[in-house]
mmCIF file of C-alpha atoms in Angstrom:
data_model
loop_
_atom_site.group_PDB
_atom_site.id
_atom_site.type_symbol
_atom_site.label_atom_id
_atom_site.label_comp_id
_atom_site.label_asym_id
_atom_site.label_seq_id
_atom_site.Cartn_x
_atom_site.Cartn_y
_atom_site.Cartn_z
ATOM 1 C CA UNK E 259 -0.281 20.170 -63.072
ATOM 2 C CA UNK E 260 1.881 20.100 -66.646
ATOM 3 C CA UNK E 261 0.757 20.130 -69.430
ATOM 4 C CA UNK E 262 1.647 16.499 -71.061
ATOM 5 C CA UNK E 263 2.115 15.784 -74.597
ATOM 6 C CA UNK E 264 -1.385 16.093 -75.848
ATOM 7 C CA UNK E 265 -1.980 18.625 -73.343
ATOM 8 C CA UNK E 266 -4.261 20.706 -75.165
ATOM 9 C CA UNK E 267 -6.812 18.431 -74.176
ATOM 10 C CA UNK E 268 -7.129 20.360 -71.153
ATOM 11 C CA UNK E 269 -7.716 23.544 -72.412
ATOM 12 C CA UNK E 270 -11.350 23.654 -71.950
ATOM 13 C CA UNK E 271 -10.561 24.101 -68.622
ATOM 14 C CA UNK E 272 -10.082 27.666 -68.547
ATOM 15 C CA UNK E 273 -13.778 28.121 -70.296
ATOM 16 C CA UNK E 274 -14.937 26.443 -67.521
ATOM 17 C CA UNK E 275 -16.218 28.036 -64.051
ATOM 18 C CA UNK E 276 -14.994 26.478 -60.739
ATOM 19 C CA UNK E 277 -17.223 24.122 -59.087
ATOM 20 C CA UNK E 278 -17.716 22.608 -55.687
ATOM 21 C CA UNK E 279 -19.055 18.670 -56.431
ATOM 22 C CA UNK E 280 -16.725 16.119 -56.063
ATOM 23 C CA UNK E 281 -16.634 13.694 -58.987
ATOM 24 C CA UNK E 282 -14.536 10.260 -59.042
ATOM 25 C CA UNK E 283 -13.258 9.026 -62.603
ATOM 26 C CA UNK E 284 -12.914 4.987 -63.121
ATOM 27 C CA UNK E 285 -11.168 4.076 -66.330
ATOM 28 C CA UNK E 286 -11.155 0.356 -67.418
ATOM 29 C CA UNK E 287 -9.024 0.243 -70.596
ATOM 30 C CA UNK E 288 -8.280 -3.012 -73.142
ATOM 31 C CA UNK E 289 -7.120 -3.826 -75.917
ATOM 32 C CA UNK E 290 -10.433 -3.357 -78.010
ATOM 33 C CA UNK E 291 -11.343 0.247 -75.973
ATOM 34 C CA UNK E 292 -10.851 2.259 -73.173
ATOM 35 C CA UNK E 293 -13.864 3.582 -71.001
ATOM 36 C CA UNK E 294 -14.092 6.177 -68.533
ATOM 37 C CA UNK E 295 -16.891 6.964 -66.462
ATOM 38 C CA UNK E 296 -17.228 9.520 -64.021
ATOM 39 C CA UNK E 297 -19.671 9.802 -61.045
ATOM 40 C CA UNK E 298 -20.710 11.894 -57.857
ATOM 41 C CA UNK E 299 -17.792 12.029 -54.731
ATOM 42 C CA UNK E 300 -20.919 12.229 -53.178
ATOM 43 C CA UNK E 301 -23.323 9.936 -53.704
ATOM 44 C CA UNK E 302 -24.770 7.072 -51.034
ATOM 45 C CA UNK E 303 -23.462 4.010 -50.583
ATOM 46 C CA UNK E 304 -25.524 1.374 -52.071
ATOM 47 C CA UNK E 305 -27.215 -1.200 -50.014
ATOM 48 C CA UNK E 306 -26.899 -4.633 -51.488
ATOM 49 C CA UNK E 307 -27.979 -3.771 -54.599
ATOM 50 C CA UNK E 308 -26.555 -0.802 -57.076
ATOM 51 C CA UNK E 309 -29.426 1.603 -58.564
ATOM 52 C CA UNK E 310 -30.491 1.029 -61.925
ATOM 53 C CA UNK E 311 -29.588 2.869 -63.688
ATOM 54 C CA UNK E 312 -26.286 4.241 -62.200
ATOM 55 C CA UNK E 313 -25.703 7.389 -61.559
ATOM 56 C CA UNK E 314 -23.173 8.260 -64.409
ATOM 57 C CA UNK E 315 -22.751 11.839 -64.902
ATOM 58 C CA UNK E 316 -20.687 11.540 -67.712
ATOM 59 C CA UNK E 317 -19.115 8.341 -70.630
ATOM 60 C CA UNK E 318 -16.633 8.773 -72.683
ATOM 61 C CA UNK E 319 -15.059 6.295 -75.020
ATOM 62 C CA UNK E 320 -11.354 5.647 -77.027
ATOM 63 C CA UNK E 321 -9.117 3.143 -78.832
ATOM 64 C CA UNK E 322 -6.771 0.938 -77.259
ATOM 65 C CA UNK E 323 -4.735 1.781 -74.298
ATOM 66 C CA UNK E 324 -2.819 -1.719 -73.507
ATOM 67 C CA UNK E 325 1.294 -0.345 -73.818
ATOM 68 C CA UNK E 326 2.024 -3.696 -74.398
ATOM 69 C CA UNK E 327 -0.350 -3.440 -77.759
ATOM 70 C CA UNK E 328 0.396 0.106 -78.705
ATOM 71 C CA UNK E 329 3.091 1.382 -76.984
ATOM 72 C CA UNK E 330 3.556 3.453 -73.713
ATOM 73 C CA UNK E 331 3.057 6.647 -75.717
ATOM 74 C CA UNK E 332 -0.299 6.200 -77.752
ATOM 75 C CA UNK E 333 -1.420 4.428 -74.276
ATOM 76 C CA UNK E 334 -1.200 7.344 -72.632
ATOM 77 C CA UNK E 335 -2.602 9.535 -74.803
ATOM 78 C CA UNK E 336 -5.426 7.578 -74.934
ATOM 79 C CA UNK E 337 -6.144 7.541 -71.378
ATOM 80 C CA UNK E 338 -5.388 11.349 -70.388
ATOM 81 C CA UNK E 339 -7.669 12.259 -73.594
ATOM 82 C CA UNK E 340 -10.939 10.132 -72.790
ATOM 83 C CA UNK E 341 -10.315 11.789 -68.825
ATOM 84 C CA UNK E 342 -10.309 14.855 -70.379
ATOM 85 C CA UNK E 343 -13.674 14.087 -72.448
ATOM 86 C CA UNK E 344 -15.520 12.344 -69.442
ATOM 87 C CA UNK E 345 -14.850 15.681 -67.363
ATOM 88 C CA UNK E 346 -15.563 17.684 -70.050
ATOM 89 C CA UNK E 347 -19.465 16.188 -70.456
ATOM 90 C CA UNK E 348 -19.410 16.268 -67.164
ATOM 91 C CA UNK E 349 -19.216 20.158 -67.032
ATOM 92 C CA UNK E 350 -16.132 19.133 -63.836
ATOM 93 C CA UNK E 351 -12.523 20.014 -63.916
ATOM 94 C CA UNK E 352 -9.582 18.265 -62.800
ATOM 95 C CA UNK E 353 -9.675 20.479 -59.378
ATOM 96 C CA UNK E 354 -13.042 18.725 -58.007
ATOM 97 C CA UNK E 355 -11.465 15.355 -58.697
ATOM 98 C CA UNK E 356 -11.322 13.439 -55.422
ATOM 99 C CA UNK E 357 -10.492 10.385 -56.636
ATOM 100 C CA UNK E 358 -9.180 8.295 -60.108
ATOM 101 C CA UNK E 359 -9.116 4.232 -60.649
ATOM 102 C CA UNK E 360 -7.242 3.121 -63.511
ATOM 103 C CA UNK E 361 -7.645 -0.241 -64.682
ATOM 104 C CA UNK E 362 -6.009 -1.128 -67.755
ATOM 105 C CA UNK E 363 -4.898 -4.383 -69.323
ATOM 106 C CA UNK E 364 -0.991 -4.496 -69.305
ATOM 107 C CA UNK E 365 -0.736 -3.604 -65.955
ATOM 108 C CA UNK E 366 1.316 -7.084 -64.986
ATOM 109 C CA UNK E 367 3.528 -5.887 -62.597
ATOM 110 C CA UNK E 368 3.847 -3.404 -58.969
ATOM 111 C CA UNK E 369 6.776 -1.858 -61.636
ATOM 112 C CA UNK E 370 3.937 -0.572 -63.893
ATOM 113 C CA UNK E 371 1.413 0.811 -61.506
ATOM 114 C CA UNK E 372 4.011 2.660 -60.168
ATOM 115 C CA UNK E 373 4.952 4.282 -63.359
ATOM 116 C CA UNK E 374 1.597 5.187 -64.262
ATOM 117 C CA UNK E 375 0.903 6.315 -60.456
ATOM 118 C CA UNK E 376 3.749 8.998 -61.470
ATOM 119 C CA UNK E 377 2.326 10.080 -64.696
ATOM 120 C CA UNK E 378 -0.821 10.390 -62.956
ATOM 121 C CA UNK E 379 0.526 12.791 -60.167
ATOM 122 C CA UNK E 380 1.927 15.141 -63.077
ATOM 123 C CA UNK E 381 -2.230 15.368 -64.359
ATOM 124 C CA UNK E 382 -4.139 15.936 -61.105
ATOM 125 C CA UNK E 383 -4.031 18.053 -58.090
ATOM 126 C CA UNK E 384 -1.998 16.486 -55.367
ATOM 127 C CA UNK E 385 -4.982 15.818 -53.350
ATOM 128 C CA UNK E 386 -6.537 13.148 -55.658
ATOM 129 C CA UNK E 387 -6.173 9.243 -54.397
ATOM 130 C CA UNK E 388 -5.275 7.344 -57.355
ATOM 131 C CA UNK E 389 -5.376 3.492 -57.991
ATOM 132 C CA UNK E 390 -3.924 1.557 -61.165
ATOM 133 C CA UNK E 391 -4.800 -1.816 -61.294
ATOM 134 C CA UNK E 392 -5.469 -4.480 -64.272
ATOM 135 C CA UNK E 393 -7.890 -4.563 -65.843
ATOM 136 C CA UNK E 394 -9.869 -7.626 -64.126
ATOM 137 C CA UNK E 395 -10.045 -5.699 -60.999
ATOM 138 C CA UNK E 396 -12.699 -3.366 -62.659
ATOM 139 C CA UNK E 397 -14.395 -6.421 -63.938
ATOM 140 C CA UNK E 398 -14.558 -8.444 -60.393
ATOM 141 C CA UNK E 399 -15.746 -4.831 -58.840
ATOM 142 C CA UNK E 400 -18.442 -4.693 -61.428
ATOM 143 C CA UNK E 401 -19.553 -7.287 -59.839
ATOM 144 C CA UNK E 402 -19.183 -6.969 -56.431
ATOM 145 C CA UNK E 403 -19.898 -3.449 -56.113
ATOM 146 C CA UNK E 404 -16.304 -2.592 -55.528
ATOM 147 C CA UNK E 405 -15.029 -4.931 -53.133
ATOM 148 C CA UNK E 406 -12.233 -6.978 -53.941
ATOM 149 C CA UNK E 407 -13.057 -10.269 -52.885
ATOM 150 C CA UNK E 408 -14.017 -13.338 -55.313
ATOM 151 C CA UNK E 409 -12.829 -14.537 -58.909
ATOM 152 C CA UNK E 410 -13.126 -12.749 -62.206
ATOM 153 C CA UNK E 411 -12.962 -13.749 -65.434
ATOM 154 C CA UNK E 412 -12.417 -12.056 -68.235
ATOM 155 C CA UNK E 413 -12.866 -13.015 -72.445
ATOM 156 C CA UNK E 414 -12.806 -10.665 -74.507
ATOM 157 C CA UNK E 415 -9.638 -9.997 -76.770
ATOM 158 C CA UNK E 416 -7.804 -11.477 -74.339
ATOM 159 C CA UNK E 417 -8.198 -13.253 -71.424
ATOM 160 C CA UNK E 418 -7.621 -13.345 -67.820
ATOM 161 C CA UNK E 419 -8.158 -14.742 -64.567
ATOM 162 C CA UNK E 420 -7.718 -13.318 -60.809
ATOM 163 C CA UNK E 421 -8.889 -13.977 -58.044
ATOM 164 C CA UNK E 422 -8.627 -12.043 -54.649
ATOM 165 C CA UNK E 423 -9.712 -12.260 -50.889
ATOM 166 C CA UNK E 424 -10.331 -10.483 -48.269
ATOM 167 C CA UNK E 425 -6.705 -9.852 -46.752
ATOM 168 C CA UNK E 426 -5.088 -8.900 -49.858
ATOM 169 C CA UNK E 427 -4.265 -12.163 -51.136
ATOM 170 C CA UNK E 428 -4.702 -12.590 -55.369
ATOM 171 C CA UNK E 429 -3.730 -14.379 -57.913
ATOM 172 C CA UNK E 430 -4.000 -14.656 -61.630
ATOM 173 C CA UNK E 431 -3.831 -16.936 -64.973
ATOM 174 C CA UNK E 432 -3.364 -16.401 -68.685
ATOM 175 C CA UNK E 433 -3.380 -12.860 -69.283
ATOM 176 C CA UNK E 434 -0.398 -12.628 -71.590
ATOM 177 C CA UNK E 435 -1.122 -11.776 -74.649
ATOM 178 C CA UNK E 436 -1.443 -14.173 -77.571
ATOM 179 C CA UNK E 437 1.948 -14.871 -78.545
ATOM 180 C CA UNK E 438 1.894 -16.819 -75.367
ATOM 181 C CA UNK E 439 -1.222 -18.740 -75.407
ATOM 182 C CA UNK E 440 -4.424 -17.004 -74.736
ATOM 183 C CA UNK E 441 -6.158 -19.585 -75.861
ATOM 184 C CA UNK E 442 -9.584 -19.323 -74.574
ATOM 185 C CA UNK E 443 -10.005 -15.294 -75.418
ATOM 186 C CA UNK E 444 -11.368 -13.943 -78.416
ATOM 187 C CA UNK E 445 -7.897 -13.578 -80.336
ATOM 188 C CA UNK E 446 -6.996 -17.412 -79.429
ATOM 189 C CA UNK E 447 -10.546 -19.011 -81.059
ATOM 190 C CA UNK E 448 -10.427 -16.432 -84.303
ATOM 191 C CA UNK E 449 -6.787 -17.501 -84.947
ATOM 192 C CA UNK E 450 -7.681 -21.174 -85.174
ATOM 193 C CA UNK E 451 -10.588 -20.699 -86.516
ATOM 194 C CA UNK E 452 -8.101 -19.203 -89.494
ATOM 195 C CA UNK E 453 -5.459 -21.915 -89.317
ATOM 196 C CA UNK E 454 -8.060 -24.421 -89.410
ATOM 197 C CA UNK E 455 -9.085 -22.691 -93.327
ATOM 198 C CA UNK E 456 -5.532 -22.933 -93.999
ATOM 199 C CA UNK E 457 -5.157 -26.236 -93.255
ATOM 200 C CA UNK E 458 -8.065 -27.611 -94.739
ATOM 201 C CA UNK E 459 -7.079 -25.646 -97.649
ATOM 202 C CA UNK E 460 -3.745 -26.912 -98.478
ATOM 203 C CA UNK E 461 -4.591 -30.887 -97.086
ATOM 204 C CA UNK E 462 -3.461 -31.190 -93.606
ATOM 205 C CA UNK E 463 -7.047 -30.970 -91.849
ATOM 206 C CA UNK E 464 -10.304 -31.422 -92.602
ATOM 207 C CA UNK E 465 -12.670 -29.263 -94.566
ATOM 208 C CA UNK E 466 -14.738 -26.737 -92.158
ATOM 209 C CA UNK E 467 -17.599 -23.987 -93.019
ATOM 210 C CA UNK E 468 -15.311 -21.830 -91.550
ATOM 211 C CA UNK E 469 -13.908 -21.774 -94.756
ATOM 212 C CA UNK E 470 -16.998 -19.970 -96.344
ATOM 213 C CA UNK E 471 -18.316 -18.109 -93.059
ATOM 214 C CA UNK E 472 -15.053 -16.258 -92.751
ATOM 215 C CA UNK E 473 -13.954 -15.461 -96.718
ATOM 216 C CA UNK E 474 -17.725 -14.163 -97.233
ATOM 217 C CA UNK E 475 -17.369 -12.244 -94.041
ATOM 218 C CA UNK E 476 -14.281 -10.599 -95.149
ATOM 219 C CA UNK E 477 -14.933 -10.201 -98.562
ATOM 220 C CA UNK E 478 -12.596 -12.268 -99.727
ATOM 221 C CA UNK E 479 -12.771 -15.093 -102.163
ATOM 222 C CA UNK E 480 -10.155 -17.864 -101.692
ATOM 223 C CA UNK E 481 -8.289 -18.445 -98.739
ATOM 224 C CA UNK E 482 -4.964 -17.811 -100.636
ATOM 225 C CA UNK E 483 -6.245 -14.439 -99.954
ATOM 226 C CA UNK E 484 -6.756 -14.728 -96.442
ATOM 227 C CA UNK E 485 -2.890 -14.223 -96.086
ATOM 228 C CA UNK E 486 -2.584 -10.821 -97.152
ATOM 229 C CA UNK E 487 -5.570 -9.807 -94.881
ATOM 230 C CA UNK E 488 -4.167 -11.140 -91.417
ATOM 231 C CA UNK E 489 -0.711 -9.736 -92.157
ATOM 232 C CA UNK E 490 -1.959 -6.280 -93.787
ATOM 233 C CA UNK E 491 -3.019 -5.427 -90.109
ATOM 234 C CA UNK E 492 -2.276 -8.007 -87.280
ATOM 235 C CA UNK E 493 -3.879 -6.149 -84.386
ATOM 236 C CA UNK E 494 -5.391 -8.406 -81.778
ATOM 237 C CA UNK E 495 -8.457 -6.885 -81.798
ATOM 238 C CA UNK E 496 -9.286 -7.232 -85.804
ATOM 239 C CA UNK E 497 -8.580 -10.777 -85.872
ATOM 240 C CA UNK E 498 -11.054 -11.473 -82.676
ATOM 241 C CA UNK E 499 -13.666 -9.738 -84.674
ATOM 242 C CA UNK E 500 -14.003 -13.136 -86.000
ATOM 243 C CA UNK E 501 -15.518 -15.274 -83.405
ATOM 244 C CA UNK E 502 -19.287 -13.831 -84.041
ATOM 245 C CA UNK E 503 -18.841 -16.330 -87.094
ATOM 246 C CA UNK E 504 -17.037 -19.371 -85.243
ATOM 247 C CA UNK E 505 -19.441 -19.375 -83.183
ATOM 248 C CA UNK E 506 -22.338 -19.210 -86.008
ATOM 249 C CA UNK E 507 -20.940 -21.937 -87.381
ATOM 250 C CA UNK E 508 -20.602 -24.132 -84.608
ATOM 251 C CA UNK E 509 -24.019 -23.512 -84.128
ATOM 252 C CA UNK E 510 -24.650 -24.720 -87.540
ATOM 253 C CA UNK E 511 -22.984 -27.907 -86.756
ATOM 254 C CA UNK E 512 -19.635 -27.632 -88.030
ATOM 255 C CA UNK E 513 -17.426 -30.420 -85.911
ATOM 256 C CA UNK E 514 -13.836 -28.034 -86.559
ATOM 257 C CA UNK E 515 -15.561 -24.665 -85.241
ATOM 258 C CA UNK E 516 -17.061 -27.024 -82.131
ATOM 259 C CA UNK E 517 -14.173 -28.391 -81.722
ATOM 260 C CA UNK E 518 -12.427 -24.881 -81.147
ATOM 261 C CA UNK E 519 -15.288 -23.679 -78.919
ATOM 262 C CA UNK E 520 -15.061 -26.615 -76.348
ATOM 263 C CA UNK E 521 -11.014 -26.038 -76.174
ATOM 264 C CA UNK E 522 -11.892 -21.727 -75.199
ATOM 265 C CA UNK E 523 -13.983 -23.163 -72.540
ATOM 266 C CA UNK E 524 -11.754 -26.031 -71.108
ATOM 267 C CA UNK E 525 -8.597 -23.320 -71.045
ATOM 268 C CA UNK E 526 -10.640 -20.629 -69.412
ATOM 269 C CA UNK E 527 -12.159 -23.360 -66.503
ATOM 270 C CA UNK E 528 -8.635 -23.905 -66.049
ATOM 271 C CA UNK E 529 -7.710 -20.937 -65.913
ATOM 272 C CA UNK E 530 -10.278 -19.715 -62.750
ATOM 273 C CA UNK E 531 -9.840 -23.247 -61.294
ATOM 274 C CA UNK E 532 -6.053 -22.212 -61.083
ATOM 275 C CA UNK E 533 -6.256 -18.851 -59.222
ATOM 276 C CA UNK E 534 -9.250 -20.574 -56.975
ATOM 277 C CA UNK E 535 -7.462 -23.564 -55.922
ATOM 278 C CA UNK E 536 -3.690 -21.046 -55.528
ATOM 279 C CA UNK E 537 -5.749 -18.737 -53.161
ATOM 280 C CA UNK E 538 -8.123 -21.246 -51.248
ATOM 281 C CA UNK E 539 -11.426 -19.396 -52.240
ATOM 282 C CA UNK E 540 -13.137 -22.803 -51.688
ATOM 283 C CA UNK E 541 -12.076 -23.853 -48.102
ATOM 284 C CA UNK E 542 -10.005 -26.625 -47.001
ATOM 285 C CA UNK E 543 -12.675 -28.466 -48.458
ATOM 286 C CA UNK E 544 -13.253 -27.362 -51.582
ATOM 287 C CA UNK E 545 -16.959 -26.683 -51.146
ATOM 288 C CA UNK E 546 -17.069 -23.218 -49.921
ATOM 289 C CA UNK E 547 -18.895 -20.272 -51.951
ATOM 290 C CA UNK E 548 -17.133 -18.262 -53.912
ATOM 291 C CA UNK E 549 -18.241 -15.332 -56.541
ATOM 292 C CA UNK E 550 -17.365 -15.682 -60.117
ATOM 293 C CA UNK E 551 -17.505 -12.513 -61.810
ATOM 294 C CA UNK E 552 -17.728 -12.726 -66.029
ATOM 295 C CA UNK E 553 -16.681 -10.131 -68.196
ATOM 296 C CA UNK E 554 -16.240 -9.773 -71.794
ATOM 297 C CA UNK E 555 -17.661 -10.760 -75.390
ATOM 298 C CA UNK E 556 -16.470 -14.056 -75.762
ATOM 299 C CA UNK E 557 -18.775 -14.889 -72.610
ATOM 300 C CA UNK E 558 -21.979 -13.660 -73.698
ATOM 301 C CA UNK E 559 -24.806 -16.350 -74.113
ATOM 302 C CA UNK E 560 -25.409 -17.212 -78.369
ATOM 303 C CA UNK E 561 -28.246 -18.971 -79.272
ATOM 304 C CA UNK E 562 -27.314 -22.359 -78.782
ATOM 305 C CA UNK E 563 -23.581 -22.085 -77.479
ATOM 306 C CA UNK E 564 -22.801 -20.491 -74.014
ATOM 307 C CA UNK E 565 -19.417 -20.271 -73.573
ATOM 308 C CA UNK E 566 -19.531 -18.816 -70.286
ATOM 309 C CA UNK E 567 -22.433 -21.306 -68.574
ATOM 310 C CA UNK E 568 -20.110 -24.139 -70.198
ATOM 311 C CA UNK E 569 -17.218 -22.871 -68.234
ATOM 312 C CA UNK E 570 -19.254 -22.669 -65.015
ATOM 313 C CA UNK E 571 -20.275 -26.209 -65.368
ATOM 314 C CA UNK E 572 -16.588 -27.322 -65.581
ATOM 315 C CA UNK E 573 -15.535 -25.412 -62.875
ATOM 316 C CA UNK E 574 -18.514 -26.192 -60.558
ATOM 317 C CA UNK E 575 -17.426 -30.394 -61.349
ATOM 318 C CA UNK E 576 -14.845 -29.574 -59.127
ATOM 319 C CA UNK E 577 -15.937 -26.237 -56.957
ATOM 320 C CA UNK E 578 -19.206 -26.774 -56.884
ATOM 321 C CA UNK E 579 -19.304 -23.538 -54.375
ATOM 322 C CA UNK E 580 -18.803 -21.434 -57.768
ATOM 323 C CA UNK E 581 -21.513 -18.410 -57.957
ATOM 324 C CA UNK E 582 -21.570 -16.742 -61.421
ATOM 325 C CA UNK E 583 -22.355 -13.006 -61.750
ATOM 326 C CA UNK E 584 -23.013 -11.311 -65.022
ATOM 327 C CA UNK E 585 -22.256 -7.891 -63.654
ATOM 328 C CA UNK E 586 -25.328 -5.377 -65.183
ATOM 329 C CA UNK E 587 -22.943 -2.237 -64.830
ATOM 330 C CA UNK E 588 -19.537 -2.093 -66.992
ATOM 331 C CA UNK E 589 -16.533 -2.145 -65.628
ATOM 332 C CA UNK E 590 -15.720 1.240 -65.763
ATOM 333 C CA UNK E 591 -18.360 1.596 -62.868
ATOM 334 C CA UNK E 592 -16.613 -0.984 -61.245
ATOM 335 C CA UNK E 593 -13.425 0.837 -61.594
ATOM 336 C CA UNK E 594 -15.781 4.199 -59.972
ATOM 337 C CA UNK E 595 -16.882 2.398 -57.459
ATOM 338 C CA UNK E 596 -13.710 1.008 -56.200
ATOM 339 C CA UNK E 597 -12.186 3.748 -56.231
ATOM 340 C CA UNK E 598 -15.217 5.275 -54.508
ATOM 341 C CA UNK E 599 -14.960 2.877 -51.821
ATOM 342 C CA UNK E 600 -11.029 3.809 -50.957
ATOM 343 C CA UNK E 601 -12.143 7.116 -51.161
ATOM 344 C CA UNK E 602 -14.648 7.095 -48.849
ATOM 345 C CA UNK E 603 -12.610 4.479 -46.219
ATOM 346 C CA UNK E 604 -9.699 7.311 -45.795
ATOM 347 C CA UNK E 605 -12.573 10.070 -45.445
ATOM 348 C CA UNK E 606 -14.436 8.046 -42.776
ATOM 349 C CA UNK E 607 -10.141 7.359 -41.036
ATOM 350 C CA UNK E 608 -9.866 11.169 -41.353
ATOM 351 C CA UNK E 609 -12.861 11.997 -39.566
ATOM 352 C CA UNK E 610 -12.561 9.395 -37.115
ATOM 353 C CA UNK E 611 -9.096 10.545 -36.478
#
């Protein structure tokens, strides 16, 4: 195993006695944070439902690790140093790794799993499986528990849809990046929630709340001002920050921050209604069940404005098969437990064999 750039990270390694207990790592990394969990090799396959709470031996938590946000470098320094931490609490070394899932946003292309699978294979022993996979495949496991089969959507700072089945089959929507029309995530609402202030301020539409929400949440006090404070730092996740107070003032009746709301949830009904319909999830039909995983901030129930039951009642107009999950595990577990679930597969074909 070399020693990468930020290497040192391992060094409490050599403190550390050699043990016998198999641990997996799953890793589901955005644009906002990266988690990594990591849990028992060993422990039994759930049966329909996942204990509460999991079994977690150890959390740790970083920045960003999206390359396409930060650049390959920081990305990776990210990743290899919040493994290091979640073995660390864990009291495990790399050596009793059996298994690693990495799921990070970013990860568009066969092209870029393989180049983190190699990076990978230059941290850990050679007998560790390892998986890299987007991001929304630790979301759909979260709610699945591990198996790839269903739709997942995710809002958070960005926004994706995929949806897989059974024989391998998947397909996706949105997913890339703001400059080319995320509209529905986090990012997407905040930044027309802020060219809506513009324009009402200079004439061209018509006057919002968002105006005072947003300046009194940022300190600031015109919106000549609001300039310098989206350039000064034009990270994705900053700017989605915002949509706390879109949706606050939708919910106090403001027709501009409504109007902004109901667009998120018609592009991100498309956006699963695409991948369904590309795949088949439904049947020839249309009417078959299918799981709907949701994931991410943007989705979470307000007090009067539900973004993601609004999306489930466009999509179920025309699937009405559509079952929503709100997974109650993270996706990191999911990441854990899908990579727990290869692991265990090619340990059940050794033995067999």
């Amino acid at each position: 195993m070399k020693r990468c750039r930020n290497g040192e990270v391992w060094d409490f390694e050599s403190e550390m006695p050699e043990g016998d207990r198999g641990v997996i790592l799953g890793l589901d990394g955005g644009t906002a944070s990266t988690v990594c969990i990591c849990m028992a090799a060993g422990m039994p396959a759930p049966s329909g439902l996942l204990p509460e709470p999991f079994p977690v031996l150890a959390r740790a938590i970083a920045g960003c690790s999206n390359h396409n946000s930060v650049g390959e470098t920081a990305a990776r320094e990210t990743i290899e140093r919040v493994m290091a931490q979640a073995l660390l609490k864990a009291r495990a070394t790399r050596s009793v790794v059996q298994a690693v899932c990495l799921a990070v946003s970013g990860v568009n292309h066969p092209s870029d799993q393989e180049r983190i699978r190699d990076w990978l294979r230059g941290i850990f022993p050679s007998h560790v499986k390892l998986f890299v996979e987007n991001d929304a495949v630790a979301a759909l496991a979260s709610g699945t528990m591990g198996k790839l089969h269903g739709c997942v959507l995710i809002a958070g700072t960005g926004t994706i849809a995929s949806a897989y089945t059974e024989d391998g089959r998947e397909a996706r929507a949105a997913g890339a990046g703001p400059i080319l029309g995320d509209w529905g995530s986090g990012y997407g609402i905040a930044a027309q929630a802020l060219t809506a202030i513009v324009r009402a301020h200079d004439g061209r539409g018509p006057q919002t709340m968002l105006t005072f929400n947003i300046l009194r949440e940022l300190g600031l006090s015109s919106p000549d001002e609001l300039i310098g404070w989206t350039y000064s730092d034009t990270s994705w996740a900053r700017i989605a920050e915002l949509v706390p107070v879109v949706v606050s003032s939708a919910e106090a009746g403001d027709e501009v921050a409504n109007r902004i709301l109901r667009g998120s949830v018609l592009e991100l009904a498309e956006s699963v209604m695409a991948v369904v319909k590309r795949l088949g999830l439904c049947g020839g039909d249309g009417k078959g069940s299918f799981p709907l995983v949701m994931v991410g901030g943007v989705l979470q129930p307000n007090k009067r404005w539900d973004i993601g039951k609004e999306v489930v009642g466009c999509v179920s107009k025309v699937y009405p098969g559509v079952q929503p999950i709100r997974p109650k595990v993270e996706p990191a577990v999911g990441a854990a437990l899908l990579a727990w679930n290869c692991f265990m597969r090619e340990v059940a074909g050794e033995l067999a064999y």
